[in-house]
Amino acid sequence: MIVTSAISAALLTFPDRYQKRWLAFSPSLTFGLFIVVMGLAWLSDTTSAPMTANGWQCAMEITVIALIPTVWLFYSMKNHASTHPYLTGSTALLFAFATGAISLRMGEETNSIIHIMQWHYPLLMIAVLFGGYLGKRWLRW
Protein backbone atom coordinates (compact mmCIF):
# COMPACT_ATOMS: atom_id res chain seq x y z
CA MET A 1 0.00 0.00 0.00
CA ILE A 2 2.87 2.36 0.76
CA VAL A 3 4.56 1.77 -2.58
CA THR A 4 1.41 2.07 -4.69
CA SER A 5 0.22 5.18 -2.87
CA ALA A 6 3.63 6.87 -3.32
CA ILE A 7 3.64 6.11 -7.05
CA SER A 8 0.03 7.17 -7.38
CA ALA A 9 0.57 10.46 -5.54
CA ALA A 10 3.49 11.25 -7.84
CA LEU A 11 1.50 10.41 -10.99
CA LEU A 12 -1.59 12.31 -9.88
CA THR A 13 0.32 15.58 -9.61
CA PHE A 14 0.59 15.72 -13.39
CA PRO A 15 -2.47 16.56 -15.53
CA ASP A 16 -2.03 13.60 -17.87
CA ARG A 17 -0.89 11.15 -15.14
CA TYR A 18 1.93 10.17 -17.55
CA GLN A 19 -0.65 8.11 -19.45
CA LYS A 20 -0.70 5.55 -16.61
CA ARG A 21 -4.28 5.82 -15.42
CA TRP A 22 -4.32 2.25 -14.10
CA LEU A 23 -1.24 2.86 -11.98
CA ALA A 24 -2.58 6.14 -10.63
CA PHE A 25 -5.64 4.36 -9.25
CA SER A 26 -3.84 1.24 -8.00
CA PRO A 27 -3.99 2.17 -4.27
CA SER A 28 -7.68 1.32 -4.28
CA LEU A 29 -6.79 -2.26 -5.23
CA THR A 30 -4.05 -2.60 -2.62
CA PHE A 31 -6.24 -0.95 0.02
CA GLY A 32 -8.97 -3.48 -0.76
CA LEU A 33 -6.48 -6.32 -0.46
CA PHE A 34 -5.28 -4.87 2.82
CA ILE A 35 -8.85 -4.83 4.18
CA VAL A 36 -9.29 -8.48 3.17
CA VAL A 37 -6.01 -9.50 4.82
CA MET A 38 -6.89 -7.65 8.03
CA GLY A 39 -10.32 -9.29 8.05
CA LEU A 40 -8.80 -12.73 7.62
CA ALA A 41 -6.27 -12.00 10.38
CA TRP A 42 -9.12 -10.96 12.68
CA LEU A 43 -11.09 -14.11 11.88
CA SER A 44 -8.10 -16.36 12.47
CA ASP A 45 -7.12 -14.70 15.77
CA THR A 46 -8.03 -17.54 18.11
CA THR A 47 -5.63 -16.83 20.96
CA SER A 48 -6.42 -13.11 21.13
CA ALA A 49 -3.29 -11.46 22.49
CA PRO A 50 -3.92 -9.02 25.35
CA MET A 51 -4.69 -5.46 24.32
CA THR A 52 -2.52 -2.63 25.49
CA ALA A 53 -3.83 0.42 27.31
CA ASN A 54 -2.03 2.92 25.11
CA GLY A 55 -4.52 3.24 22.25
CA TRP A 56 -4.61 7.03 22.08
CA GLN A 57 -0.84 7.11 22.36
CA CYS A 58 -0.58 4.92 19.26
CA ALA A 59 -2.88 7.22 17.32
CA MET A 60 -0.88 10.29 18.33
CA GLU A 61 2.46 8.67 17.51
CA ILE A 62 1.25 7.61 14.06
CA THR A 63 0.07 11.17 13.44
CA VAL A 64 3.37 12.67 14.58
CA ILE A 65 5.37 10.25 12.43
CA ALA A 66 3.13 11.06 9.44
CA LEU A 67 3.54 14.83 9.76
CA ILE A 68 6.96 15.01 8.10
CA PRO A 69 5.98 13.00 4.99
CA THR A 70 2.71 14.94 4.77
CA VAL A 71 4.37 18.35 4.84
CA TRP A 72 7.05 17.23 2.41
CA LEU A 73 4.55 15.73 -0.05
CA PHE A 74 2.20 18.72 -0.05
CA TYR A 75 5.13 21.12 -0.41
CA SER A 76 6.50 19.07 -3.32
CA MET A 77 3.15 18.70 -5.05
CA LYS A 78 1.98 22.29 -4.67
CA ASN A 79 3.82 23.51 -7.78
CA HIS A 80 2.44 20.80 -10.03
CA ALA A 81 -0.82 20.95 -11.95
CA SER A 82 -2.97 18.21 -10.51
CA THR A 83 -6.37 17.82 -12.13
CA HIS A 84 -7.48 15.51 -9.31
CA PRO A 85 -6.77 17.47 -6.10
CA TYR A 86 -9.09 15.42 -3.88
CA LEU A 87 -7.57 12.11 -4.97
CA THR A 88 -4.02 13.47 -4.89
CA GLY A 89 -4.41 14.73 -1.32
CA SER A 90 -6.04 11.50 -0.20
CA THR A 91 -3.33 9.39 -1.75
CA ALA A 92 -0.58 11.54 -0.25
CA LEU A 93 -2.05 11.16 3.24
CA LEU A 94 -2.59 7.46 2.67
CA PHE A 95 1.14 7.17 1.99
CA ALA A 96 2.14 9.30 4.99
CA PHE A 97 -0.14 7.61 7.50
CA ALA A 98 0.58 4.11 6.20
CA THR A 99 4.26 4.88 6.68
CA GLY A 100 3.56 6.04 10.22
CA ALA A 101 1.41 3.02 10.99
CA ILE A 102 3.91 0.47 9.72
CA SER A 103 6.84 2.14 11.46
CA LEU A 104 4.97 2.15 14.76
CA ARG A 105 3.83 -1.42 14.18
CA MET A 106 7.43 -2.55 13.72
CA GLY A 107 8.43 -1.16 17.11
CA GLU A 108 5.32 -1.96 19.09
CA GLU A 109 5.23 -4.87 21.50
CA THR A 110 1.62 -5.94 21.09
CA ASN A 111 0.37 -8.54 18.63
CA SER A 112 -3.30 -7.94 19.33
CA ILE A 113 -5.10 -7.71 16.01
CA ILE A 114 -8.04 -6.03 17.77
CA HIS A 115 -5.76 -3.25 19.04
CA ILE A 116 -4.27 -2.75 15.59
CA MET A 117 -7.67 -2.69 13.91
CA GLN A 118 -9.08 -0.35 16.54
CA TRP A 119 -6.26 2.18 16.98
CA HIS A 120 -3.97 2.01 13.96
CA TYR A 121 -6.05 1.66 10.83
CA PRO A 122 -9.25 3.65 11.42
CA LEU A 123 -6.91 6.61 11.75
CA LEU A 124 -5.66 5.76 8.26
CA MET A 125 -9.19 5.97 6.88
CA ILE A 126 -9.84 9.30 8.61
CA ALA A 127 -6.56 10.62 7.21
CA VAL A 128 -7.59 9.61 3.68
CA LEU A 129 -10.83 11.58 4.03
CA PHE A 130 -9.01 14.58 5.49
CA GLY A 131 -6.46 14.33 2.66
CA GLY A 132 -9.22 14.99 0.15
CA TYR A 133 -10.02 18.24 1.95
CA LEU A 134 -6.36 19.24 2.14
CA GLY A 135 -5.87 18.39 -1.52
CA LYS A 136 -8.72 20.61 -2.60
CA ARG A 137 -7.48 23.40 -0.37
CA TRP A 138 -3.72 23.30 -1.16
CA LEU A 139 -3.29 21.60 -4.52
CA ARG A 140 -5.34 23.82 -6.75
CA TRP A 141 -3.95 25.79 -9.64
PDB file of C-alpha atoms in Angstrom:
ATOM      1  CA  MET A   1       0.000   0.000   0.000  1.00  0.00           C
ATOM      2  CA  ILE A   2       2.868   2.360   0.761  1.00  0.00           C
ATOM      3  CA  VAL A   3       4.559   1.769  -2.584  1.00  0.00           C
ATOM      4  CA  THR A   4       1.408   2.067  -4.691  1.00  0.00           C
ATOM      5  CA  SER A   5       0.220   5.185  -2.872  1.00  0.00           C
ATOM      6  CA  ALA A   6       3.625   6.865  -3.318  1.00  0.00           C
ATOM      7  CA  ILE A   7       3.644   6.106  -7.045  1.00  0.00           C
ATOM      8  CA  SER A   8       0.028   7.175  -7.381  1.00  0.00           C
ATOM      9  CA  ALA A   9       0.567  10.462  -5.536  1.00  0.00           C
ATOM     10  CA  ALA A  10       3.490  11.247  -7.841  1.00  0.00           C
ATOM     11  CA  LEU A  11       1.503  10.409 -10.985  1.00  0.00           C
ATOM     12  CA  LEU A  12      -1.593  12.314  -9.885  1.00  0.00           C
ATOM     13  CA  THR A  13       0.325  15.578  -9.614  1.00  0.00           C
ATOM     14  CA  PHE A  14       0.587  15.724 -13.394  1.00  0.00           C
ATOM     15  CA  PRO A  15      -2.465  16.558 -15.526  1.00  0.00           C
ATOM     16  CA  ASP A  16      -2.027  13.596 -17.873  1.00  0.00           C
ATOM     17  CA  ARG A  17      -0.890  11.147 -15.137  1.00  0.00           C
ATOM     18  CA  TYR A  18       1.929  10.171 -17.548  1.00  0.00           C
ATOM     19  CA  GLN A  19      -0.651   8.109 -19.449  1.00  0.00           C
ATOM     20  CA  LYS A  20      -0.696   5.551 -16.610  1.00  0.00           C
ATOM     21  CA  ARG A  21      -4.278   5.817 -15.417  1.00  0.00           C
ATOM     22  CA  TRP A  22      -4.323   2.251 -14.098  1.00  0.00           C
ATOM     23  CA  LEU A  23      -1.236   2.860 -11.981  1.00  0.00           C
ATOM     24  CA  ALA A  24      -2.575   6.144 -10.627  1.00  0.00           C
ATOM     25  CA  PHE A  25      -5.644   4.361  -9.248  1.00  0.00           C
ATOM     26  CA  SER A  26      -3.842   1.243  -7.998  1.00  0.00           C
ATOM     27  CA  PRO A  27      -3.986   2.169  -4.268  1.00  0.00           C
ATOM     28  CA  SER A  28      -7.676   1.316  -4.276  1.00  0.00           C
ATOM     29  CA  LEU A  29      -6.794  -2.260  -5.229  1.00  0.00           C
ATOM     30  CA  THR A  30      -4.053  -2.601  -2.616  1.00  0.00           C
ATOM     31  CA  PHE A  31      -6.239  -0.949   0.019  1.00  0.00           C
ATOM     32  CA  GLY A  32      -8.972  -3.481  -0.759  1.00  0.00           C
ATOM     33  CA  LEU A  33      -6.476  -6.324  -0.457  1.00  0.00           C
ATOM     34  CA  PHE A  34      -5.278  -4.868   2.820  1.00  0.00           C
ATOM     35  CA  ILE A  35      -8.854  -4.827   4.182  1.00  0.00           C
ATOM     36  CA  VAL A  36      -9.295  -8.483   3.168  1.00  0.00           C
ATOM     37  CA  VAL A  37      -6.007  -9.495   4.820  1.00  0.00           C
ATOM     38  CA  MET A  38      -6.893  -7.649   8.031  1.00  0.00           C
ATOM     39  CA  GLY A  39     -10.320  -9.287   8.052  1.00  0.00           C
ATOM     40  CA  LEU A  40      -8.797 -12.730   7.623  1.00  0.00           C
ATOM     41  CA  ALA A  41      -6.273 -11.995  10.384  1.00  0.00           C
ATOM     42  CA  TRP A  42      -9.117 -10.963  12.675  1.00  0.00           C
ATOM     43  CA  LEU A  43     -11.093 -14.111  11.876  1.00  0.00           C
ATOM     44  CA  SER A  44      -8.103 -16.363  12.468  1.00  0.00           C
ATOM     45  CA  ASP A  45      -7.125 -14.699  15.771  1.00  0.00           C
ATOM     46  CA  THR A  46      -8.033 -17.540  18.109  1.00  0.00           C
ATOM     47  CA  THR A  47      -5.633 -16.834  20.956  1.00  0.00           C
ATOM     48  CA  SER A  48      -6.423 -13.106  21.126  1.00  0.00           C
ATOM     49  CA  ALA A  49      -3.292 -11.463  22.495  1.00  0.00           C
ATOM     50  CA  PRO A  50      -3.918  -9.016  25.353  1.00  0.00           C
ATOM     51  CA  MET A  51      -4.689  -5.463  24.323  1.00  0.00           C
ATOM     52  CA  THR A  52      -2.515  -2.625  25.488  1.00  0.00           C
ATOM     53  CA  ALA A  53      -3.833   0.417  27.313  1.00  0.00           C
ATOM     54  CA  ASN A  54      -2.034   2.923  25.114  1.00  0.00           C
ATOM     55  CA  GLY A  55      -4.519   3.241  22.245  1.00  0.00           C
ATOM     56  CA  TRP A  56      -4.613   7.025  22.075  1.00  0.00           C
ATOM     57  CA  GLN A  57      -0.843   7.114  22.358  1.00  0.00           C
ATOM     58  CA  CYS A  58      -0.576   4.921  19.258  1.00  0.00           C
ATOM     59  CA  ALA A  59      -2.883   7.224  17.321  1.00  0.00           C
ATOM     60  CA  MET A  60      -0.883  10.291  18.331  1.00  0.00           C
ATOM     61  CA  GLU A  61       2.461   8.667  17.507  1.00  0.00           C
ATOM     62  CA  ILE A  62       1.250   7.613  14.064  1.00  0.00           C
ATOM     63  CA  THR A  63       0.074  11.170  13.443  1.00  0.00           C
ATOM     64  CA  VAL A  64       3.369  12.673  14.577  1.00  0.00           C
ATOM     65  CA  ILE A  65       5.373  10.251  12.434  1.00  0.00           C
ATOM     66  CA  ALA A  66       3.130  11.059   9.441  1.00  0.00           C
ATOM     67  CA  LEU A  67       3.545  14.835   9.764  1.00  0.00           C
ATOM     68  CA  ILE A  68       6.960  15.013   8.099  1.00  0.00           C
ATOM     69  CA  PRO A  69       5.984  13.000   4.986  1.00  0.00           C
ATOM     70  CA  THR A  70       2.713  14.940   4.774  1.00  0.00           C
ATOM     71  CA  VAL A  71       4.366  18.354   4.842  1.00  0.00           C
ATOM     72  CA  TRP A  72       7.052  17.230   2.415  1.00  0.00           C
ATOM     73  CA  LEU A  73       4.547  15.734  -0.046  1.00  0.00           C
ATOM     74  CA  PHE A  74       2.203  18.717  -0.047  1.00  0.00           C
ATOM     75  CA  TYR A  75       5.126  21.120  -0.405  1.00  0.00           C
ATOM     76  CA  SER A  76       6.499  19.074  -3.320  1.00  0.00           C
ATOM     77  CA  MET A  77       3.148  18.698  -5.049  1.00  0.00           C
ATOM     78  CA  LYS A  78       1.978  22.294  -4.674  1.00  0.00           C
ATOM     79  CA  ASN A  79       3.823  23.513  -7.779  1.00  0.00           C
ATOM     80  CA  HIS A  80       2.437  20.796 -10.025  1.00  0.00           C
ATOM     81  CA  ALA A  81      -0.818  20.952 -11.946  1.00  0.00           C
ATOM     82  CA  SER A  82      -2.973  18.206 -10.510  1.00  0.00           C
ATOM     83  CA  THR A  83      -6.374  17.820 -12.129  1.00  0.00           C
ATOM     84  CA  HIS A  84      -7.481  15.508  -9.310  1.00  0.00           C
ATOM     85  CA  PRO A  85      -6.766  17.470  -6.103  1.00  0.00           C
ATOM     86  CA  TYR A  86      -9.091  15.415  -3.883  1.00  0.00           C
ATOM     87  CA  LEU A  87      -7.571  12.113  -4.967  1.00  0.00           C
ATOM     88  CA  THR A  88      -4.019  13.471  -4.891  1.00  0.00           C
ATOM     89  CA  GLY A  89      -4.406  14.728  -1.323  1.00  0.00           C
ATOM     90  CA  SER A  90      -6.045  11.504  -0.204  1.00  0.00           C
ATOM     91  CA  THR A  91      -3.334   9.391  -1.751  1.00  0.00           C
ATOM     92  CA  ALA A  92      -0.577  11.539  -0.248  1.00  0.00           C
ATOM     93  CA  LEU A  93      -2.047  11.162   3.237  1.00  0.00           C
ATOM     94  CA  LEU A  94      -2.591   7.456   2.669  1.00  0.00           C
ATOM     95  CA  PHE A  95       1.135   7.168   1.986  1.00  0.00           C
ATOM     96  CA  ALA A  96       2.138   9.298   4.986  1.00  0.00           C
ATOM     97  CA  PHE A  97      -0.144   7.609   7.505  1.00  0.00           C
ATOM     98  CA  ALA A  98       0.581   4.110   6.201  1.00  0.00           C
ATOM     99  CA  THR A  99       4.260   4.880   6.678  1.00  0.00           C
ATOM    100  CA  GLY A 100       3.556   6.045  10.223  1.00  0.00           C
ATOM    101  CA  ALA A 101       1.407   3.016  10.990  1.00  0.00           C
ATOM    102  CA  ILE A 102       3.909   0.475   9.719  1.00  0.00           C
ATOM    103  CA  SER A 103       6.840   2.136  11.455  1.00  0.00           C
ATOM    104  CA  LEU A 104       4.973   2.153  14.756  1.00  0.00           C
ATOM    105  CA  ARG A 105       3.831  -1.416  14.182  1.00  0.00           C
ATOM    106  CA  MET A 106       7.432  -2.554  13.724  1.00  0.00           C
ATOM    107  CA  GLY A 107       8.433  -1.157  17.110  1.00  0.00           C
ATOM    108  CA  GLU A 108       5.324  -1.959  19.088  1.00  0.00           C
ATOM    109  CA  GLU A 109       5.235  -4.873  21.496  1.00  0.00           C
ATOM    110  CA  THR A 110       1.618  -5.944  21.088  1.00  0.00           C
ATOM    111  CA  ASN A 111       0.366  -8.537  18.634  1.00  0.00           C
ATOM    112  CA  SER A 112      -3.304  -7.940  19.335  1.00  0.00           C
ATOM    113  CA  ILE A 113      -5.099  -7.706  16.013  1.00  0.00           C
ATOM    114  CA  ILE A 114      -8.041  -6.026  17.772  1.00  0.00           C
ATOM    115  CA  HIS A 115      -5.757  -3.249  19.040  1.00  0.00           C
ATOM    116  CA  ILE A 116      -4.274  -2.752  15.591  1.00  0.00           C
ATOM    117  CA  MET A 117      -7.671  -2.687  13.908  1.00  0.00           C
ATOM    118  CA  GLN A 118      -9.076  -0.348  16.544  1.00  0.00           C
ATOM    119  CA  TRP A 119      -6.263   2.180  16.975  1.00  0.00           C
ATOM    120  CA  HIS A 120      -3.970   2.014  13.961  1.00  0.00           C
ATOM    121  CA  TYR A 121      -6.050   1.655  10.832  1.00  0.00           C
ATOM    122  CA  PRO A 122      -9.249   3.646  11.421  1.00  0.00           C
ATOM    123  CA  LEU A 123      -6.906   6.606  11.751  1.00  0.00           C
ATOM    124  CA  LEU A 124      -5.663   5.758   8.263  1.00  0.00           C
ATOM    125  CA  MET A 125      -9.190   5.972   6.879  1.00  0.00           C
ATOM    126  CA  ILE A 126      -9.842   9.298   8.612  1.00  0.00           C
ATOM    127  CA  ALA A 127      -6.561  10.622   7.210  1.00  0.00           C
ATOM    128  CA  VAL A 128      -7.586   9.615   3.681  1.00  0.00           C
ATOM    129  CA  LEU A 129     -10.825  11.577   4.025  1.00  0.00           C
ATOM    130  CA  PHE A 130      -9.005  14.579   5.490  1.00  0.00           C
ATOM    131  CA  GLY A 131      -6.463  14.329   2.665  1.00  0.00           C
ATOM    132  CA  GLY A 132      -9.221  14.990   0.153  1.00  0.00           C
ATOM    133  CA  TYR A 133     -10.022  18.236   1.947  1.00  0.00           C
ATOM    134  CA  LEU A 134      -6.358  19.242   2.138  1.00  0.00           C
ATOM    135  CA  GLY A 135      -5.866  18.385  -1.519  1.00  0.00           C
ATOM    136  CA  LYS A 136      -8.721  20.612  -2.601  1.00  0.00           C
ATOM    137  CA  ARG A 137      -7.478  23.400  -0.371  1.00  0.00           C
ATOM    138  CA  TRP A 138      -3.722  23.295  -1.161  1.00  0.00           C
ATOM    139  CA  LEU A 139      -3.293  21.600  -4.523  1.00  0.00           C
ATOM    140  CA  ARG A 140      -5.338  23.820  -6.750  1.00  0.00           C
ATOM    141  CA  TRP A 141      -3.954  25.790  -9.643  1.00  0.00           C
TER     142      TRP A 141
END
